[in-house]
Amino acid sequence: VKKPIHLSFDIDAIDPSLTPATGTPVAGGLTYREGIYITEHICETGLLSAVDLVEVNPRQGATEAQVLSTVETAVDVLLGCFGRLRGGNHPADYRMPEP
């Protein structure tokens, strides 16, 4: 049964080396690639009906670079939800060439 998906993505799920401007940074989180991969595949289902992205807190960044890294990663997560693919991805109908 296909049901609508509501994605609630906490930015602090991604490792704080990329997203330090959050209230609850936890070392060992998802890599950038893993976080975007999740959103790309949810988008491919065609079932995403709602998304919220939480825990971005610019006041927690010690530098402007930390704030920008967190915000840019959050924007990339959202763009993955709406169909943007990372560079290097194959189209959905891609098949490996036969030897």
PDB file of N, CA and C in Angstrom:
ATOM      1  N   VAL A   1       0.850  -1.171   0.000  1.00  0.00           N
ATOM      2  CA  VAL A   1       0.000   0.000   0.000  1.00  0.00           C
ATOM      3  C   VAL A   1       0.895   1.233   0.000  1.00  0.00           C
ATOM      4  N   LYS A   2       0.663   2.106  -0.949  1.00  0.00           N
ATOM      5  CA  LYS A   2       1.438   3.340  -1.029  1.00  0.00           C
ATOM      6  C   LYS A   2       0.707   4.430  -0.267  1.00  0.00           C
ATOM      7  N   LYS A   3       1.390   4.989   0.728  1.00  0.00           N
ATOM      8  CA  LYS A   3       0.809   6.056   1.537  1.00  0.00           C
ATOM      9  C   LYS A   3       1.708   7.276   1.470  1.00  0.00           C
ATOM     10  N   PRO A   4       1.135   8.453   1.659  1.00  0.00           N
ATOM     11  CA  PRO A   4       1.947   9.681   1.656  1.00  0.00           C
ATOM     12  C   PRO A   4       3.026   9.632   2.732  1.00  0.00           C
ATOM     13  N   ILE A   5       4.144  10.247   2.430  1.00  0.00           N
ATOM     14  CA  ILE A   5       5.266  10.315   3.366  1.00  0.00           C
ATOM     15  C   ILE A   5       5.387  11.740   3.889  1.00  0.00           C
ATOM     16  N   HIS A   6       5.481  11.871   5.216  1.00  0.00           N
ATOM     17  CA  HIS A   6       5.816  13.152   5.851  1.00  0.00           C
ATOM     18  C   HIS A   6       7.210  12.974   6.423  1.00  0.00           C
ATOM     19  N   LEU A   7       8.161  13.685   5.872  1.00  0.00           N
ATOM     20  CA  LEU A   7       9.542  13.606   6.328  1.00  0.00           C
ATOM     21  C   LEU A   7       9.813  14.725   7.320  1.00  0.00           C
ATOM     22  N   SER A   8      10.250  14.356   8.500  1.00  0.00           N
ATOM     23  CA  SER A   8      10.709  15.321   9.486  1.00  0.00           C
ATOM     24  C   SER A   8      12.208  15.077   9.658  1.00  0.00           C
ATOM     25  N   PHE A   9      13.014  16.006   9.196  1.00  0.00           N
ATOM     26  CA  PHE A   9      14.469  15.830   9.165  1.00  0.00           C
ATOM     27  C   PHE A   9      15.107  16.786  10.163  1.00  0.00           C
ATOM     28  N   ASP A  10      15.749  16.239  11.168  1.00  0.00           N
ATOM     29  CA  ASP A  10      16.507  17.046  12.134  1.00  0.00           C
ATOM     30  C   ASP A  10      17.914  17.223  11.581  1.00  0.00           C
ATOM     31  N   ILE A  11      18.331  18.456  11.369  1.00  0.00           N
ATOM     32  CA  ILE A  11      19.642  18.703  10.779  1.00  0.00           C
ATOM     33  C   ILE A  11      20.755  18.177  11.673  1.00  0.00           C
ATOM     34  N   ASP A  12      20.494  18.033  12.967  1.00  0.00           N
ATOM     35  CA  ASP A  12      21.536  17.503  13.847  1.00  0.00           C
ATOM     36  C   ASP A  12      21.768  16.008  13.657  1.00  0.00           C
ATOM     37  N   ALA A  13      21.006  15.366  12.759  1.00  0.00           N
ATOM     38  CA  ALA A  13      21.294  13.977  12.398  1.00  0.00           C
ATOM     39  C   ALA A  13      22.580  13.898  11.577  1.00  0.00           C
ATOM     40  N   ILE A  14      22.925  15.001  10.905  1.00  0.00           N
ATOM     41  CA  ILE A  14      24.157  15.054  10.120  1.00  0.00           C
ATOM     42  C   ILE A  14      25.310  15.447  11.040  1.00  0.00           C
ATOM     43  N   ASP A  15      26.454  14.850  10.812  1.00  0.00           N
ATOM     44  CA  ASP A  15      27.624  15.065  11.662  1.00  0.00           C
ATOM     45  C   ASP A  15      27.918  16.562  11.860  1.00  0.00           C
ATOM     46  N   PRO A  16      28.227  16.968  13.077  1.00  0.00           N
ATOM     47  CA  PRO A  16      28.455  18.385  13.361  1.00  0.00           C
ATOM     48  C   PRO A  16      29.688  18.977  12.678  1.00  0.00           C
ATOM     49  N   SER A  17      30.514  18.158  12.062  1.00  0.00           N
ATOM     50  CA  SER A  17      31.614  18.727  11.284  1.00  0.00           C
ATOM     51  C   SER A  17      31.056  19.483  10.076  1.00  0.00           C
ATOM     52  N   LEU A  18      29.824  19.153   9.671  1.00  0.00           N
ATOM     53  CA  LEU A  18      29.141  19.841   8.575  1.00  0.00           C
ATOM     54  C   LEU A  18      28.038  20.762   9.059  1.00  0.00           C
ATOM     55  N   THR A  19      27.422  20.428  10.175  1.00  0.00           N
ATOM     56  CA  THR A  19      26.265  21.186  10.660  1.00  0.00           C
ATOM     57  C   THR A  19      26.437  21.552  12.140  1.00  0.00           C
ATOM     58  N   PRO A  20      27.406  22.401  12.445  1.00  0.00           N
ATOM     59  CA  PRO A  20      27.640  22.736  13.852  1.00  0.00           C
ATOM     60  C   PRO A  20      26.627  23.713  14.443  1.00  0.00           C
ATOM     61  N   ALA A  21      25.899  24.444  13.614  1.00  0.00           N
ATOM     62  CA  ALA A  21      24.960  25.458  14.124  1.00  0.00           C
ATOM     63  C   ALA A  21      23.611  24.818  14.406  1.00  0.00           C
ATOM     64  N   THR A  22      23.611  23.963  15.427  1.00  0.00           N
ATOM     65  CA  THR A  22      22.402  23.268  15.858  1.00  0.00           C
ATOM     66  C   THR A  22      22.440  23.131  17.369  1.00  0.00           C
ATOM     67  N   GLY A  23      21.293  22.950  17.963  1.00  0.00           N
ATOM     68  CA  GLY A  23      21.217  22.883  19.413  1.00  0.00           C
ATOM     69  C   GLY A  23      21.763  21.599  20.007  1.00  0.00           C
ATOM     70  N   THR A  24      21.769  20.515  19.231  1.00  0.00           N
ATOM     71  CA  THR A  24      22.181  19.216  19.764  1.00  0.00           C
ATOM     72  C   THR A  24      23.150  18.520  18.814  1.00  0.00           C
ATOM     73  N   PRO A  25      24.365  19.059  18.635  1.00  0.00           N
ATOM     74  CA  PRO A  25      25.321  18.392  17.756  1.00  0.00           C
ATOM     75  C   PRO A  25      25.799  17.078  18.370  1.00  0.00           C
ATOM     76  N   VAL A  26      25.820  16.024  17.570  1.00  0.00           N
ATOM     77  CA  VAL A  26      26.247  14.717  18.052  1.00  0.00           C
ATOM     78  C   VAL A  26      27.285  14.159  17.071  1.00  0.00           C
ATOM     79  N   ALA A  27      28.490  13.971  17.567  1.00  0.00           N
ATOM     80  CA  ALA A  27      29.553  13.423  16.721  1.00  0.00           C
ATOM     81  C   ALA A  27      29.169  12.037  16.215  1.00  0.00           C
ATOM     82  N   GLY A  28      29.583  11.745  14.990  1.00  0.00           N
ATOM     83  CA  GLY A  28      29.299  10.432  14.417  1.00  0.00           C
ATOM     84  C   GLY A  28      27.972  10.368  13.692  1.00  0.00           C
ATOM     85  N   GLY A  29      27.418  11.522  13.349  1.00  0.00           N
ATOM     86  CA  GLY A  29      26.141  11.553  12.639  1.00  0.00           C
ATOM     87  C   GLY A  29      26.292  11.140  11.189  1.00  0.00           C
ATOM     88  N   LEU A  30      25.217  11.291  10.452  1.00  0.00           N
ATOM     89  CA  LEU A  30      25.222  10.963   9.033  1.00  0.00           C
ATOM     90  C   LEU A  30      26.233  11.812   8.289  1.00  0.00           C
ATOM     91  N   THR A  31      26.788  11.263   7.218  1.00  0.00           N
ATOM     92  CA  THR A  31      27.618  12.073   6.337  1.00  0.00           C
ATOM     93  C   THR A  31      26.691  12.912   5.465  1.00  0.00           C
ATOM     94  N   TYR A  32      27.267  13.905   4.789  1.00  0.00           N
ATOM     95  CA  TYR A  32      26.489  14.716   3.843  1.00  0.00           C
ATOM     96  C   TYR A  32      25.851  13.801   2.805  1.00  0.00           C
ATOM     97  N   ARG A  33      26.635  12.902   2.248  1.00  0.00           N
ATOM     98  CA  ARG A  33      26.158  11.999   1.199  1.00  0.00           C
ATOM     99  C   ARG A  33      24.989  11.147   1.693  1.00  0.00           C
ATOM    100  N   GLU A  34      25.080  10.631   2.905  1.00  0.00           N
ATOM    101  CA  GLU A  34      24.002   9.804   3.452  1.00  0.00           C
ATOM    102  C   GLU A  34      22.716  10.602   3.629  1.00  0.00           C
ATOM    103  N   GLY A  35      22.843  11.824   4.142  1.00  0.00           N
ATOM    104  CA  GLY A  35      21.655  12.652   4.342  1.00  0.00           C
ATOM    105  C   GLY A  35      20.960  12.985   3.030  1.00  0.00           C
ATOM    106  N   ILE A  36      21.739  13.341   2.014  1.00  0.00           N
ATOM    107  CA  ILE A  36      21.160  13.680   0.720  1.00  0.00           C
ATOM    108  C   ILE A  36      20.599  12.441   0.042  1.00  0.00           C
ATOM    109  N   TYR A  37      21.282  11.320   0.173  1.00  0.00           N
ATOM    110  CA  TYR A  37      20.815  10.048  -0.399  1.00  0.00           C
ATOM    111  C   TYR A  37      19.404   9.714   0.102  1.00  0.00           C
ATOM    112  N   ILE A  38      19.184   9.891   1.382  1.00  0.00           N
ATOM    113  CA  ILE A  38      17.863   9.620   1.964  1.00  0.00           C
ATOM    114  C   ILE A  38      16.797  10.460   1.280  1.00  0.00           C
ATOM    115  N   THR A  39      17.060  11.759   1.140  1.00  0.00           N
ATOM    116  CA  THR A  39      16.041  12.634   0.555  1.00  0.00           C
ATOM    117  C   THR A  39      15.837  12.357  -0.927  1.00  0.00           C
ATOM    118  N   GLU A  40      16.919  12.037  -1.646  1.00  0.00           N
ATOM    119  CA  GLU A  40      16.777  11.715  -3.067  1.00  0.00           C
ATOM    120  C   GLU A  40      15.871  10.504  -3.260  1.00  0.00           C
ATOM    121  N   HIS A  41      16.056   9.498  -2.445  1.00  0.00           N
ATOM    122  CA  HIS A  41      15.263   8.280  -2.603  1.00  0.00           C
ATOM    123  C   HIS A  41      13.819   8.451  -2.141  1.00  0.00           C
ATOM    124  N   ILE A  42      13.604   9.264  -1.132  1.00  0.00           N
ATOM    125  CA  ILE A  42      12.220   9.560  -0.755  1.00  0.00           C
ATOM    126  C   ILE A  42      11.532  10.305  -1.888  1.00  0.00           C
ATOM    127  N   CYS A  43      12.225  11.234  -2.507  1.00  0.00           N
ATOM    128  CA  CYS A  43      11.655  11.973  -3.643  1.00  0.00           C
ATOM    129  C   CYS A  43      11.291  11.016  -4.775  1.00  0.00           C
ATOM    130  N   GLU A  44      12.158  10.047  -5.049  1.00  0.00           N
ATOM    131  CA  GLU A  44      11.918   9.100  -6.142  1.00  0.00           C
ATOM    132  C   GLU A  44      10.645   8.279  -5.952  1.00  0.00           C
ATOM    133  N   THR A  45      10.188   8.145  -4.717  1.00  0.00           N
ATOM    134  CA  THR A  45       8.958   7.373  -4.490  1.00  0.00           C
ATOM    135  C   THR A  45       7.735   8.097  -5.041  1.00  0.00           C
ATOM    136  N   GLY A  46       7.816   9.428  -5.157  1.00  0.00           N
ATOM    137  CA  GLY A  46       6.664  10.219  -5.576  1.00  0.00           C
ATOM    138  C   GLY A  46       5.605  10.340  -4.496  1.00  0.00           C
ATOM    139  N   LEU A  47       5.931   9.908  -3.293  1.00  0.00           N
ATOM    140  CA  LEU A  47       4.951   9.895  -2.203  1.00  0.00           C
ATOM    141  C   LEU A  47       5.167  10.995  -1.158  1.00  0.00           C
ATOM    142  N   LEU A  48       6.206  11.798  -1.329  1.00  0.00           N
ATOM    143  CA  LEU A  48       6.474  12.843  -0.338  1.00  0.00           C
ATOM    144  C   LEU A  48       5.365  13.889  -0.379  1.00  0.00           C
ATOM    145  N   SER A  49       4.682  14.032   0.735  1.00  0.00           N
ATOM    146  CA  SER A  49       3.562  14.982   0.791  1.00  0.00           C
ATOM    147  C   SER A  49       3.876  16.177   1.688  1.00  0.00           C
ATOM    148  N   ALA A  50       4.839  16.021   2.600  1.00  0.00           N
ATOM    149  CA  ALA A  50       5.190  17.120   3.505  1.00  0.00           C
ATOM    150  C   ALA A  50       6.612  16.895   4.006  1.00  0.00           C
ATOM    151  N   VAL A  51       7.282  17.999   4.260  1.00  0.00           N
ATOM    152  CA  VAL A  51       8.630  17.913   4.818  1.00  0.00           C
ATOM    153  C   VAL A  51       8.832  19.068   5.789  1.00  0.00           C
ATOM    154  N   ASP A  52       9.453  18.759   6.903  1.00  0.00           N
ATOM    155  CA  ASP A  52       9.903  19.835   7.775  1.00  0.00           C
ATOM    156  C   ASP A  52      11.346  19.551   8.152  1.00  0.00           C
ATOM    157  N   LEU A  53      12.127  20.601   8.212  1.00  0.00           N
ATOM    158  CA  LEU A  53      13.532  20.496   8.559  1.00  0.00           C
ATOM    159  C   LEU A  53      13.735  21.356   9.797  1.00  0.00           C
ATOM    160  N   VAL A  54      14.213  20.735  10.853  1.00  0.00           N
ATOM    161  CA  VAL A  54      14.299  21.433  12.141  1.00  0.00           C
ATOM    162  C   VAL A  54      15.705  21.369  12.718  1.00  0.00           C
ATOM    163  N   GLU A  55      15.907  22.112  13.774  1.00  0.00           N
ATOM    164  CA  GLU A  55      17.133  22.165  14.570  1.00  0.00           C
ATOM    165  C   GLU A  55      18.247  23.002  13.955  1.00  0.00           C
ATOM    166  N   VAL A  56      17.963  23.770  12.902  1.00  0.00           N
ATOM    167  CA  VAL A  56      18.953  24.732  12.404  1.00  0.00           C
ATOM    168  C   VAL A  56      18.890  25.941  13.330  1.00  0.00           C
ATOM    169  N   ASN A  57      20.016  26.287  13.954  1.00  0.00           N
ATOM    170  CA  ASN A  57      20.042  27.386  14.908  1.00  0.00           C
ATOM    171  C   ASN A  57      21.292  28.226  14.683  1.00  0.00           C
ATOM    172  N   PRO A  58      21.187  29.267  13.858  1.00  0.00           N
ATOM    173  CA  PRO A  58      22.357  30.092  13.557  1.00  0.00           C
ATOM    174  C   PRO A  58      23.045  30.674  14.791  1.00  0.00           C
ATOM    175  N   ARG A  59      22.334  30.857  15.863  1.00  0.00           N
ATOM    176  CA  ARG A  59      22.948  31.413  17.081  1.00  0.00           C
ATOM    177  C   ARG A  59      23.922  30.440  17.727  1.00  0.00           C
ATOM    178  N   GLN A  60      23.844  29.168  17.352  1.00  0.00           N
ATOM    179  CA  GLN A  60      24.754  28.169  17.923  1.00  0.00           C
ATOM    180  C   GLN A  60      26.071  28.071  17.157  1.00  0.00           C
ATOM    181  N   GLY A  61      26.152  28.674  15.980  1.00  0.00           N
ATOM    182  CA  GLY A  61      27.399  28.653  15.222  1.00  0.00           C
ATOM    183  C   GLY A  61      28.401  29.620  15.813  1.00  0.00           C
ATOM    184  N   ALA A  62      29.624  29.165  15.996  1.00  0.00           N
ATOM    185  CA  ALA A  62      30.663  30.017  16.575  1.00  0.00           C
ATOM    186  C   ALA A  62      31.216  31.003  15.558  1.00  0.00           C
ATOM    187  N   THR A  63      31.094  30.667  14.269  1.00  0.00           N
ATOM    188  CA  THR A  63      31.601  31.541  13.212  1.00  0.00           C
ATOM    189  C   THR A  63      30.569  31.615  12.090  1.00  0.00           C
ATOM    190  N   GLU A  64      30.751  32.593  11.221  1.00  0.00           N
ATOM    191  CA  GLU A  64      29.866  32.697  10.064  1.00  0.00           C
ATOM    192  C   GLU A  64      30.006  31.467   9.168  1.00  0.00           C
ATOM    193  N   ALA A  65      31.212  30.919   9.067  1.00  0.00           N
ATOM    194  CA  ALA A  65      31.436  29.726   8.253  1.00  0.00           C
ATOM    195  C   ALA A  65      30.630  28.537   8.794  1.00  0.00           C
ATOM    196  N   GLN A  66      30.534  28.402  10.111  1.00  0.00           N
ATOM    197  CA  GLN A  66      29.748  27.314  10.699  1.00  0.00           C
ATOM    198  C   GLN A  66      28.262  27.489  10.398  1.00  0.00           C
ATOM    199  N   VAL A  67      27.788  28.712  10.490  1.00  0.00           N
ATOM    200  CA  VAL A  67      26.383  28.990  10.187  1.00  0.00           C
ATOM    201  C   VAL A  67      26.102  28.681   8.723  1.00  0.00           C
ATOM    202  N   LEU A  68      26.965  29.165   7.823  1.00  0.00           N
ATOM    203  CA  LEU A  68      26.765  28.928   6.397  1.00  0.00           C
ATOM    204  C   LEU A  68      26.808  27.446   6.056  1.00  0.00           C
ATOM    205  N   SER A  69      27.721  26.700   6.648  1.00  0.00           N
ATOM    206  CA  SER A  69      27.803  25.264   6.388  1.00  0.00           C
ATOM    207  C   SER A  69      26.511  24.565   6.791  1.00  0.00           C
ATOM    208  N   THR A  70      25.981  24.934   7.953  1.00  0.00           N
ATOM    209  CA  THR A  70      24.738  24.325   8.433  1.00  0.00           C
ATOM    210  C   THR A  70      23.566  24.688   7.530  1.00  0.00           C
ATOM    211  N   VAL A  71      23.447  25.963   7.212  1.00  0.00           N
ATOM    212  CA  VAL A  71      22.326  26.418   6.383  1.00  0.00           C
ATOM    213  C   VAL A  71      22.415  25.832   4.976  1.00  0.00           C
ATOM    214  N   GLU A  72      23.604  25.829   4.385  1.00  0.00           N
ATOM    215  CA  GLU A  72      23.758  25.273   3.042  1.00  0.00           C
ATOM    216  C   GLU A  72      23.447  23.781   3.013  1.00  0.00           C
ATOM    217  N   THR A  73      23.849  23.059   4.034  1.00  0.00           N
ATOM    218  CA  THR A  73      23.524  21.634   4.108  1.00  0.00           C
ATOM    219  C   THR A  73      22.018  21.438   4.242  1.00  0.00           C
ATOM    220  N   ALA A  74      21.374  22.266   5.058  1.00  0.00           N
ATOM    221  CA  ALA A  74      19.918  22.174   5.229  1.00  0.00           C
ATOM    222  C   ALA A  74      19.202  22.442   3.902  1.00  0.00           C
ATOM    223  N   VAL A  75      19.650  23.438   3.169  1.00  0.00           N
ATOM    224  CA  VAL A  75      19.043  23.749   1.867  1.00  0.00           C
ATOM    225  C   VAL A  75      19.242  22.575   0.909  1.00  0.00           C
ATOM    226  N   ASP A  76      20.427  21.972   0.908  1.00  0.00           N
ATOM    227  CA  ASP A  76      20.682  20.820   0.040  1.00  0.00           C
ATOM    228  C   ASP A  76      19.781  19.638   0.395  1.00  0.00           C
ATOM    229  N   VAL A  77      19.545  19.432   1.681  1.00  0.00           N
ATOM    230  CA  VAL A  77      18.618  18.368   2.111  1.00  0.00           C
ATOM    231  C   VAL A  77      17.228  18.626   1.530  1.00  0.00           C
ATOM    232  N   LEU A  78      16.755  19.852   1.650  1.00  0.00           N
ATOM    233  CA  LEU A  78      15.428  20.190   1.116  1.00  0.00           C
ATOM    234  C   LEU A  78      15.378  20.059  -0.402  1.00  0.00           C
ATOM    235  N   LEU A  79      16.419  20.500  -1.085  1.00  0.00           N
ATOM    236  CA  LEU A  79      16.443  20.385  -2.543  1.00  0.00           C
ATOM    237  C   LEU A  79      16.425  18.923  -2.990  1.00  0.00           C
ATOM    238  N   GLY A  80      17.071  18.053  -2.217  1.00  0.00           N
ATOM    239  CA  GLY A  80      17.008  16.620  -2.514  1.00  0.00           C
ATOM    240  C   GLY A  80      15.587  16.092  -2.426  1.00  0.00           C
ATOM    241  N   CYS A  81      14.804  16.646  -1.509  1.00  0.00           N
ATOM    242  CA  CYS A  81      13.393  16.243  -1.369  1.00  0.00           C
ATOM    243  C   CYS A  81      12.576  16.617  -2.601  1.00  0.00           C
ATOM    244  N   PHE A  82      13.016  17.658  -3.294  1.00  0.00           N
ATOM    245  CA  PHE A  82      12.238  18.167  -4.421  1.00  0.00           C
ATOM    246  C   PHE A  82      12.837  17.819  -5.781  1.00  0.00           C
ATOM    247  N   GLY A  83      13.755  16.851  -5.787  1.00  0.00           N
ATOM    248  CA  GLY A  83      14.198  16.303  -7.054  1.00  0.00           C
ATOM    249  C   GLY A  83      15.589  16.656  -7.516  1.00  0.00           C
ATOM    250  N   ARG A  84      16.301  17.513  -6.806  1.00  0.00           N
ATOM    251  CA  ARG A  84      17.671  17.800  -7.242  1.00  0.00           C
ATOM    252  C   ARG A  84      18.562  16.613  -6.901  1.00  0.00           C
ATOM    253  N   LEU A  85      19.343  16.171  -7.866  1.00  0.00           N
ATOM    254  CA  LEU A  85      20.256  15.055  -7.668  1.00  0.00           C
ATOM    255  C   LEU A  85      21.679  15.569  -7.544  1.00  0.00           C
ATOM    256  N   ARG A  86      22.463  14.882  -6.743  1.00  0.00           N
ATOM    257  CA  ARG A  86      23.885  15.208  -6.637  1.00  0.00           C
ATOM    258  C   ARG A  86      24.552  14.946  -7.974  1.00  0.00           C
ATOM    259  N   GLY A  87      25.619  15.661  -8.251  1.00  0.00           N
ATOM    260  CA  GLY A  87      26.400  15.409  -9.449  1.00  0.00           C
ATOM    261  C   GLY A  87      26.918  13.980  -9.447  1.00  0.00           C
ATOM    262  N   GLY A  88      26.926  13.362 -10.612  1.00  0.00           N
ATOM    263  CA  GLY A  88      27.423  11.991 -10.712  1.00  0.00           C
ATOM    264  C   GLY A  88      26.346  10.936 -10.624  1.00  0.00           C
ATOM    265  N   ASN A  89      25.120  11.316 -10.295  1.00  0.00           N
ATOM    266  CA  ASN A  89      24.031  10.339 -10.246  1.00  0.00           C
ATOM    267  C   ASN A  89      23.617   9.957 -11.659  1.00  0.00           C
ATOM    268  N   HIS A  90      23.242   8.700 -11.820  1.00  0.00           N
ATOM    269  CA  HIS A  90      22.718   8.228 -13.095  1.00  0.00           C
ATOM    270  C   HIS A  90      21.217   8.480 -13.150  1.00  0.00           C
ATOM    271  N   PRO A  91      20.658   8.643 -14.346  1.00  0.00           N
ATOM    272  CA  PRO A  91      19.200   8.744 -14.455  1.00  0.00           C
ATOM    273  C   PRO A  91      18.539   7.474 -13.923  1.00  0.00           C
ATOM    274  N   ALA A  92      17.289   7.573 -13.508  1.00  0.00           N
ATOM    275  CA  ALA A  92      16.573   6.431 -12.912  1.00  0.00           C
ATOM    276  C   ALA A  92      16.516   5.225 -13.856  1.00  0.00           C
ATOM    277  N   ASP A  93      16.498   5.461 -15.169  1.00  0.00           N
ATOM    278  CA  ASP A  93      16.394   4.344 -16.112  1.00  0.00           C
ATOM    279  C   ASP A  93      17.754   3.835 -16.596  1.00  0.00           C
ATOM    280  N   TYR A  94      18.840   4.263 -15.967  1.00  0.00           N
ATOM    281  CA  TYR A  94      20.180   3.869 -16.370  1.00  0.00           C
ATOM    282  C   TYR A  94      20.391   2.379 -16.145  1.00  0.00           C
ATOM    283  N   ARG A  95      21.011   1.725 -17.096  1.00  0.00           N
ATOM    284  CA  ARG A  95      21.379   0.306 -16.982  1.00  0.00           C
ATOM    285  C   ARG A  95      22.874   0.175 -17.257  1.00  0.00           C
ATOM    286  N   MET A  96      23.520  -0.654 -16.493  1.00  0.00           N
ATOM    287  CA  MET A  96      24.946  -0.901 -16.705  1.00  0.00           C
ATOM    288  C   MET A  96      25.152  -1.508 -18.086  1.00  0.00           C
ATOM    289  N   PRO A  97      26.176  -1.070 -18.806  1.00  0.00           N
ATOM    290  CA  PRO A  97      26.429  -1.648 -20.129  1.00  0.00           C
ATOM    291  C   PRO A  97      26.867  -3.113 -19.982  1.00  0.00           C
ATOM    292  N   GLU A  98      26.476  -3.890 -20.929  1.00  0.00           N
ATOM    293  CA  GLU A  98      26.898  -5.294 -20.957  1.00  0.00           C
ATOM    294  C   GLU A  98      28.345  -5.377 -21.426  1.00  0.00           C
ATOM    295  N   PRO A  99      29.147  -6.273 -20.839  1.00  0.00           N
ATOM    296  CA  PRO A  99      30.555  -6.401 -21.275  1.00  0.00           C
ATOM    297  C   PRO A  99      30.663  -6.969 -22.676  1.00  0.00           C
TER     298      PRO A  99
END
